[in-house]
XYZ file of C-alpha atoms in Angstrom:
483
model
C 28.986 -2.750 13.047
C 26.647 -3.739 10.568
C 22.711 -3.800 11.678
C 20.812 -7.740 11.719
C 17.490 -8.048 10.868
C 16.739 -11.701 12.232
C 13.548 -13.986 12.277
C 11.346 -13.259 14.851
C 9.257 -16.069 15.723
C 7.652 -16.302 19.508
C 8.938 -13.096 20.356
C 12.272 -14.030 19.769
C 15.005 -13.253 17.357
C 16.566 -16.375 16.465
C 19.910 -17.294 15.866
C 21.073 -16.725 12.151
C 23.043 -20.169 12.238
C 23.446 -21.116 8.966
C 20.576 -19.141 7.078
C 21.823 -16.819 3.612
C 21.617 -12.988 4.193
C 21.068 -10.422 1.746
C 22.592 -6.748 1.949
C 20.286 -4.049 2.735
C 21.443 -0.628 1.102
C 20.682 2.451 0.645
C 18.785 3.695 -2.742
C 20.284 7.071 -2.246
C 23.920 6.623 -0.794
C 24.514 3.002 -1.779
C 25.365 2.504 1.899
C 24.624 -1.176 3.552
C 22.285 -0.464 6.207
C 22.234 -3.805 7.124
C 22.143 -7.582 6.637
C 18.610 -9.751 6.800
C 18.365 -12.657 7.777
C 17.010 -15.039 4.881
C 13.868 -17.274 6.350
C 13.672 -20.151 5.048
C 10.508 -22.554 4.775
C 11.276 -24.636 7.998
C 10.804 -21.019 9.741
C 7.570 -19.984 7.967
C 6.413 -23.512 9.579
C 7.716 -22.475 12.977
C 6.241 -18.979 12.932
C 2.748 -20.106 11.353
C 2.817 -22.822 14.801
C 3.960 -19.786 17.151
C 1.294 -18.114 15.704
C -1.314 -20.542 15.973
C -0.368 -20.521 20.037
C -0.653 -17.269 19.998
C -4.168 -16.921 18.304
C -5.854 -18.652 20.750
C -4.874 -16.229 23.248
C -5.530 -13.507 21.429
C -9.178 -14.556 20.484
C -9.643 -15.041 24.361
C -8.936 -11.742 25.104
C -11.707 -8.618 25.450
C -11.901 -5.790 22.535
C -10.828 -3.618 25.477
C -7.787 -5.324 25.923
C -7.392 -6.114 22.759
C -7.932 -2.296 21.500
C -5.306 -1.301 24.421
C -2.782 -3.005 23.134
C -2.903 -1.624 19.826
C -3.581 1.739 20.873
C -0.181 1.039 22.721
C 1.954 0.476 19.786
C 0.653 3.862 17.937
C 1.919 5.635 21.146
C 4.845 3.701 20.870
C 5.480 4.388 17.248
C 5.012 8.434 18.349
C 7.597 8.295 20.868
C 9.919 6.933 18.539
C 8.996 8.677 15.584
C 12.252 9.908 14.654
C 14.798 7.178 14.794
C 11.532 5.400 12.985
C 11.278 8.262 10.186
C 15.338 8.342 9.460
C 15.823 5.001 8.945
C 12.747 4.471 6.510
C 13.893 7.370 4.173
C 17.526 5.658 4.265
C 16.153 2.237 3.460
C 13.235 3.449 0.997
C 14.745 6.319 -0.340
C 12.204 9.166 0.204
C 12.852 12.058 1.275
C 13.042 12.232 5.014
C 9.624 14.748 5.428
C 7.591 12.023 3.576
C 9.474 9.750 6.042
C 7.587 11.383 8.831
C 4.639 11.870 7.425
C 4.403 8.340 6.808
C 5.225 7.223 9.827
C 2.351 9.880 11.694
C -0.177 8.598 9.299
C 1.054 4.751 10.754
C -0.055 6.181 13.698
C -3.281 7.287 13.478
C -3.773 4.145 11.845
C -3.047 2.198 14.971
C -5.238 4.293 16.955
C -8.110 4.009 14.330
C -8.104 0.878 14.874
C -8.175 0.712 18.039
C -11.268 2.620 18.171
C -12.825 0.447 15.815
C -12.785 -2.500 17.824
C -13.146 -0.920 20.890
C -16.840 -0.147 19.388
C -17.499 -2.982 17.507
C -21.006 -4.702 18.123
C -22.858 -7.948 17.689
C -26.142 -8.509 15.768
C -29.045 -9.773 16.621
C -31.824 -10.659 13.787
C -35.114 -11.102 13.471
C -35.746 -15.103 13.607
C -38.598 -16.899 11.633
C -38.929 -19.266 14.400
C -40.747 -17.081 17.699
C -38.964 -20.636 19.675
C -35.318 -19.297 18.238
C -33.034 -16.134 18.210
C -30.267 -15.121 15.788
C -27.003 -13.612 17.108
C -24.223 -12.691 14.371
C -20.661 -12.444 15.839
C -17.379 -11.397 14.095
C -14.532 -13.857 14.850
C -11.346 -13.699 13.875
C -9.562 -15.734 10.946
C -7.198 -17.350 12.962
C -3.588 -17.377 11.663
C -3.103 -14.228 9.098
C -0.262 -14.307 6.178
C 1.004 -11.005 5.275
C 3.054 -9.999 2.622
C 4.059 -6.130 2.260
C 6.046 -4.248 -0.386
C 8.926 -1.559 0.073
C 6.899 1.514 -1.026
C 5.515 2.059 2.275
C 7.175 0.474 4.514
C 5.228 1.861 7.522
C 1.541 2.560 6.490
C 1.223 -0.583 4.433
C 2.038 -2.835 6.933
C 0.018 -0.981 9.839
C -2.730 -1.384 7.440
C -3.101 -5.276 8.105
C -1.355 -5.589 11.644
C -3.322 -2.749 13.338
C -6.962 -4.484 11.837
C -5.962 -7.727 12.114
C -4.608 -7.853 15.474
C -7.377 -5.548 16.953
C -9.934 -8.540 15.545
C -8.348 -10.983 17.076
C -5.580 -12.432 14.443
C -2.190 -13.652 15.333
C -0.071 -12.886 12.150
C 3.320 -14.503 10.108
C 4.749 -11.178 8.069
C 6.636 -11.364 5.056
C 8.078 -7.623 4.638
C 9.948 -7.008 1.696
C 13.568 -7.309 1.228
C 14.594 -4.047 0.649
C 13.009 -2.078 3.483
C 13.221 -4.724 6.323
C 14.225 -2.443 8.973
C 11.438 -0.617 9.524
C 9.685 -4.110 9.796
C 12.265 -4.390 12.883
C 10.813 -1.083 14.291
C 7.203 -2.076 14.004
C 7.855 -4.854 15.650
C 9.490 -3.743 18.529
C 7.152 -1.372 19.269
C 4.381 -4.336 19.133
C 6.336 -6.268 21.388
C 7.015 -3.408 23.866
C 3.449 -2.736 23.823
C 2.736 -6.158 25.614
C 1.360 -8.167 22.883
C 1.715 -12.023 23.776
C 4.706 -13.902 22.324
C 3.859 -14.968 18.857
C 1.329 -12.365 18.361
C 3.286 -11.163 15.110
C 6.061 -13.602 14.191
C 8.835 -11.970 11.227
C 9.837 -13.858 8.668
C 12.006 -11.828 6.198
C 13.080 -13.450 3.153
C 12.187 -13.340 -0.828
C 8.860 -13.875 -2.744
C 9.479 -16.843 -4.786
C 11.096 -19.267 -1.596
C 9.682 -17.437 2.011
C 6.529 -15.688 0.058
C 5.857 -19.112 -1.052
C 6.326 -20.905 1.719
C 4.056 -18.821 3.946
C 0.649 -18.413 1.565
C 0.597 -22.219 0.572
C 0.846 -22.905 4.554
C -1.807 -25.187 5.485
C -2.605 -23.513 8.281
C -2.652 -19.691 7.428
C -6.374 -19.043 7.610
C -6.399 -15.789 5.274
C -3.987 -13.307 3.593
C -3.296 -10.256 2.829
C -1.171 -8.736 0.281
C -0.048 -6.014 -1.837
C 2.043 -5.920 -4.259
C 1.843 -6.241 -8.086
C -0.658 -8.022 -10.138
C 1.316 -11.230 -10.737
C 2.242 -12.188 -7.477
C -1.496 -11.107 -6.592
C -2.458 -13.808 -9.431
C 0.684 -16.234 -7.700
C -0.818 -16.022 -4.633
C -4.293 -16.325 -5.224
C -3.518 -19.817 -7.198
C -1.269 -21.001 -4.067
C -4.367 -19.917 -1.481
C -6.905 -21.703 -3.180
C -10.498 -21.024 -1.343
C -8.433 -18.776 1.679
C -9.912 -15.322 2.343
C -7.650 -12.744 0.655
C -7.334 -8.869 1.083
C -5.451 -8.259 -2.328
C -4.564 -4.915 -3.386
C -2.253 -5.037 -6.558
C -1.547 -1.555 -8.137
C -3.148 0.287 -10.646
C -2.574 3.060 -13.565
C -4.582 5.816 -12.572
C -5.800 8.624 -14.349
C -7.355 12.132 -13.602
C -9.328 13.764 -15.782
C -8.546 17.652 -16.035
C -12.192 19.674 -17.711
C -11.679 22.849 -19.572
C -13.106 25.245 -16.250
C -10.205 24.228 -14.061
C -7.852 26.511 -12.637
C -4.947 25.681 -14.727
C -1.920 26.346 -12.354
C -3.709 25.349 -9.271
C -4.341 21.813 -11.095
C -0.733 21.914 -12.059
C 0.142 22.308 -8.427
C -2.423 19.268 -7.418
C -0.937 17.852 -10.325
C 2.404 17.673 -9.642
C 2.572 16.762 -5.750
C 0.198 13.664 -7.373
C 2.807 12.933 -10.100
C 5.733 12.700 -8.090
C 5.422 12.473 -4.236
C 6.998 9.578 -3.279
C 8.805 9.498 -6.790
C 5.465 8.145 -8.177
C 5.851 4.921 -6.525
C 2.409 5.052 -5.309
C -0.389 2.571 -5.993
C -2.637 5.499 -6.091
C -0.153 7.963 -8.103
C -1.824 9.789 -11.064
C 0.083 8.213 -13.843
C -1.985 9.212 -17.044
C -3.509 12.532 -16.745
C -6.269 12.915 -19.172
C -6.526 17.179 -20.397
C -9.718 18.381 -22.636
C -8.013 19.359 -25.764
C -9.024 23.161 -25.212
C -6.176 23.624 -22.134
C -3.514 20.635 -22.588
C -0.678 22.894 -23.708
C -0.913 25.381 -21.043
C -1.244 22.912 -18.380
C 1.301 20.745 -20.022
C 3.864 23.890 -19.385
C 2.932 24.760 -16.083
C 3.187 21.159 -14.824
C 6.511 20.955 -16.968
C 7.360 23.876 -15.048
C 6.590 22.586 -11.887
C 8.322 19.202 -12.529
C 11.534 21.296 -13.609
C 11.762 23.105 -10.065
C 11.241 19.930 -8.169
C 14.609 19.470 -5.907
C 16.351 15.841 -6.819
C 18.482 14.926 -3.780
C 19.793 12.564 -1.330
C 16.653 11.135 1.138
C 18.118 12.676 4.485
C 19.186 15.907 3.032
C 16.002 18.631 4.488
C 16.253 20.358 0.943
C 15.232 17.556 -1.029
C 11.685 17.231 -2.525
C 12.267 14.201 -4.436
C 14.574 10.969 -4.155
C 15.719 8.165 -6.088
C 13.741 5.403 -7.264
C 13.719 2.181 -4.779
C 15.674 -0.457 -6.822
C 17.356 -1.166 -10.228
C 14.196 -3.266 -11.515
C 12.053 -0.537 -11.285
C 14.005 2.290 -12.471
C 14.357 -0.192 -15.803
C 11.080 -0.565 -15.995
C 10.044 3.664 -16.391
C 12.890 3.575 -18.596
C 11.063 0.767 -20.753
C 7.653 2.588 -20.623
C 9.208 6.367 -21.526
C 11.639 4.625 -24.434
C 8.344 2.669 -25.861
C 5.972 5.802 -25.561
C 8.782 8.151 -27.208
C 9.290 5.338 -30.161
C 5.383 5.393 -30.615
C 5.254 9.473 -30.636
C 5.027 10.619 -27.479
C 7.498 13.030 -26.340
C 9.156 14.345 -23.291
C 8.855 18.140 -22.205
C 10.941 17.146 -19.443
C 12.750 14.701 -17.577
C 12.807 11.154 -19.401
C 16.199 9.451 -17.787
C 18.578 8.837 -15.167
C 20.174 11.724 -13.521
C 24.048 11.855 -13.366
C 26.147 13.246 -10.545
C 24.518 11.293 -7.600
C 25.961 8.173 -5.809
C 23.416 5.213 -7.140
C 22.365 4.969 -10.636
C 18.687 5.089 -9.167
C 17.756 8.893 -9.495
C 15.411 9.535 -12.052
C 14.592 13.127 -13.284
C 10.746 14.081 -12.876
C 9.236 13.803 -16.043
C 6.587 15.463 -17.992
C 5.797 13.365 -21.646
C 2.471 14.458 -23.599
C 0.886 12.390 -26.603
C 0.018 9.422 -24.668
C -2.058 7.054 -26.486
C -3.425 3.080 -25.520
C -1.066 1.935 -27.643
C 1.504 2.448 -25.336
C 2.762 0.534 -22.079
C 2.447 3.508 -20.123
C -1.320 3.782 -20.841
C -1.681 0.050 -20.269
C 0.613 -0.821 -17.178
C 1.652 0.520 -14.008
C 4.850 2.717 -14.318
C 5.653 3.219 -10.793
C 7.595 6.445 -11.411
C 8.162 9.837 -11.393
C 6.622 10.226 -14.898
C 2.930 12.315 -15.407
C 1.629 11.061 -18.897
C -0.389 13.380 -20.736
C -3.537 12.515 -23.621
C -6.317 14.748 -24.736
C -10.180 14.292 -24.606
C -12.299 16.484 -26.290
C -15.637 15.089 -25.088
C -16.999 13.546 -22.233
C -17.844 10.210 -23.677
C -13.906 10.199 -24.684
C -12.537 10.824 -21.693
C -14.696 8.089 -19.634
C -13.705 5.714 -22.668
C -9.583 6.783 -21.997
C -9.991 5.999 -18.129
C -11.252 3.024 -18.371
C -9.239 1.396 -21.137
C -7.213 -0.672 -19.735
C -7.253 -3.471 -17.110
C -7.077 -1.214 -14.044
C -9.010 0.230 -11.675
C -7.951 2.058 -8.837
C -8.626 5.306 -8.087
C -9.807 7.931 -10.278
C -9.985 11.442 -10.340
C -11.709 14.656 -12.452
C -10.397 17.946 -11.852
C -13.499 20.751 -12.480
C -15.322 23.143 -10.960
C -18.604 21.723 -12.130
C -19.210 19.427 -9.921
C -22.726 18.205 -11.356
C -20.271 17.052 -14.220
C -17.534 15.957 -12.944
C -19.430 13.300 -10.727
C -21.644 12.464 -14.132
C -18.264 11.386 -15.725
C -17.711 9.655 -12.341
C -20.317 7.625 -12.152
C -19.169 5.807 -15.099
C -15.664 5.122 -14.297
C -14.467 1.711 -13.469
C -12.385 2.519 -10.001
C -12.947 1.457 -5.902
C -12.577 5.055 -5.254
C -13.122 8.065 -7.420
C -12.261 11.596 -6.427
C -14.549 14.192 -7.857
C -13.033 17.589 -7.231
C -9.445 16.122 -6.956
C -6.443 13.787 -8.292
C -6.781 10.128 -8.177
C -4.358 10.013 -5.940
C -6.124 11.437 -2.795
C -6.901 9.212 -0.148
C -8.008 9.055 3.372
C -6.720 6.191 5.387
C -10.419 5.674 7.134
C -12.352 4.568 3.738
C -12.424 1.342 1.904
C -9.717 1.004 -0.870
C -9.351 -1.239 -3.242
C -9.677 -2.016 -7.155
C -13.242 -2.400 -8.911
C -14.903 -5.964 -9.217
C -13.417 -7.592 -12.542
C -10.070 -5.297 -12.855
C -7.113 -6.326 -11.821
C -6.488 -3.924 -8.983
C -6.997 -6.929 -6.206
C -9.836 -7.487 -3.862
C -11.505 -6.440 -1.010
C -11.021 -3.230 0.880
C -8.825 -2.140 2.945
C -9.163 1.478 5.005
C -10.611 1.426 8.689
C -13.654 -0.608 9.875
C -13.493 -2.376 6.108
C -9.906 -3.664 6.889
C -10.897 -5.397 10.232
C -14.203 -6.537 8.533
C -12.071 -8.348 5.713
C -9.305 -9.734 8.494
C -12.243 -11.045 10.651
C -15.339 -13.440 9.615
C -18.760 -13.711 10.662
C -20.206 -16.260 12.491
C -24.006 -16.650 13.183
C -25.174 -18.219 16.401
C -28.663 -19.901 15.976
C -30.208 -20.683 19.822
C -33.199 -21.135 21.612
C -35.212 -18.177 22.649
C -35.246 -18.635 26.424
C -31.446 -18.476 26.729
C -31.515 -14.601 25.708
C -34.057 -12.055 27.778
């Protein structure tokens, strides 16, 4: 029997009546997983209500109780880690050890956050008026839109509904189409954990009719998103004045100096390249090599890319699956064809691979002679594809980072670290890793893209997510009602 991802609104799954459904398969079989439940804009109103209900509970509550109850659903998400893990690789298409590793990192994110508000603290400042006192609170938003991709369909989420119900939020969720039933698990476990009815509401559905519905909602009070750049630019037209946590992609780059260790960088290299098939936000995509070591460490990351093990998500051998979906697949295809026609070319890799039961695997692939000319220096690939261009000085190489409309992460790859963080300094990214690849990153810091790119804004990453999911309010009152 076919699995049914429903709306969830109130705590309750309703009734799929006469609502479309779309097929959820697998990337890597071509299986249907299951069918979900289309919401339609009548439902975003009834779940943004539900929520509303369920906000004012919420805010009523302690940051002990509060802080309990997501603490719960981390140990929830451990106990059920498995069934969790194996149906996230099916659905996503990642191989089933990045499955659990996902879902631990989800968490430790729950319990982060936890702790966060559990030790959260009031202000009081100094007054210009001896007869007065000034007390700073943080309050929640109210009623919370989110809108999550399929790349992660564990950590992503937890990033907004661990902050944003340990601050006090009640939340509508948008999760995408194509990895909905993890969604399902996530919010089980929030239900089981005792959160009032309403406190997370589901809405599955597509971008351009439930997406829509829900942002443009008079009465979501702030959203959060990621996803690409033009739905970030979508959304932030249909919010108007909202508060928005926006994180929309980027093409990252690490610089590689000439004192590296050449085949440990390949190694860094290549997990950065290709975990996750390169559908990271934070995936090294352009990797940018002083001219005096590119064609070694073009061959020993060629090398490394070659031994990589293409395979089905839940088979234990595999070390890298299929792309997600058809759309993006065309578009790596589009950015290798375009680089290759401009004079790049491929040392390995470049198209589909045969033999496997969805047209979605993609062999790892190593192309050098990347230049700004091309769409893979400009836009986000999303794919198992490391891009290689040569600097010869410094100057250059900040100058190749930063040339495009990005910005990230970074990183620089030396063992001088007096000049690696010199060519740091001057790179336009929200996080740059000096001693590493750009696509390090530790769940606990603020991420995000750098003011004027179009990376997003905000920060998400610990204390910085609840800060953006919550708002300040200052209390102004008369000195003899305080000791």
């Amino acid at each position: 029997m076919t699995r049914e991802v429903p709306v969830v609104i109130d705590g309750d799954a309703c009734p799929r009546g006469g609502r479309e459904t779309v097929p959820v398969r697998s990337p890597s079989t071509g299986e249907q997983l299951a069918t979900m439940v289309r919401g339609t804009p009548e439902d975003v109103d009834r779940a943004v209500r539900a929520a509303g209900h369920a906000a004012a509970v919420l805010v009523s509550m302690t940051p002990r109780a509060r802080a309990g109850l997501v603490r719960r659903v981390g140990e929830l998400i451990a106990e059920r880690a498995g069934t969790i893990a194996h149906d996230l690789a099916g659905e996503q298409g990642k191989p089933l050890r990045e499955a659990e590793g996902e879902v631990a990192t989800a968490v430790i994110m729950w319990h982060e956050a936890a702790e966060i508000v559990r030790h959260s603290t009031d202000e009081i400042l100094p007054s210009d008026d001896a007869a007065r006192r000034v007390v700073v609170v943080r309050r929640p938003h109210g009623v919370l839109a989110v809108i999550t991709p399929w790349n992660f369909p564990a950590t992503i989420p937890t990033e907004y509904l661990s902050a944003g119900l340990a601050a006090g939020n009640a939340i509508v969720w948008k999760p995408s189409e194509l990895t909905p039933l993890t969604a399902v698990h996530l919010m089980d476990c929030i239900r089981d954990a005792g959160f009032p009815p309403g406190s997370v509401n589901l809405v599955p559905g597509l971008g351009h009719d439930t997406g829509a519905a829900l942002v443009s909602h008079p009465r979501i009070s702030a959203i959060g998103f990621t996803g690409s750049p033009r739905t970030g630019d979508a959304i932030a037209r249909a919010a108007g004045a909202k508060p928005m946590l926006l994180e929309l992609g980027g093409n990252n780059a690490t610089v590689v100096l000439d004192d590296v260790d050449v085949a440990a960088a390949a190694d860094r290299l290549s997990s950065a390249a290709f975990a996750n098939a390169g559908q990271i936000c934070s995936s090294t995509e352009r990797i940018v090599i002083h001219r005096r070591i590119h064609d070694q460490l073009a061959d020993a990351l060629t090398e490394r890319a070659k031994a990589l093990r293409l395979g089905l998500s839940l088979d234990p051998s595999t070390t890298i699956g299929p792309l997600n979906n058809e759309p993006t697949v065309t578009k790596v295809n589009g950015h290798i064809e375009d680089a290759v026609a401009k004079g790049a070319r491929v040392t390995t890799g470049g198209k589909r691979a045969g033999g496997w039961p969805t047209p979605l695997y993609y062999e790892p692939t190593v192309m050098t002679g990347l230049t700004p000319e091309m769409l893979a220096f400009t836009e986000e690939t999303f794919g198992p594809v490391a891009a290689l261009m040569t600097f010869e000085s410094d100057d250059e190489a900040v100058g190749l980072v930063n040339g495009h409309g990005l910005g990230l992460i970074a990183g620089i790859l030396g063992e001088d670290v007096t000049r690696a963080l010199a060519i740091g300094r001057r790179i336009d990214a929200g996080v740059v890793n000096i001693g590493d690849v750009a696509t390090a990153w530790q769940p606990h810091t603020p991420f995000g893209g750098y003011s004027g790119r179009a990376s997003g804004v905000g920060r998400l990453g610990g204390r910085y997510t609840v800060e953006a999911l919550s708002q300040l309010q200052t209390f102004v009152l008369p000195a003899d009602a305080m000791p």
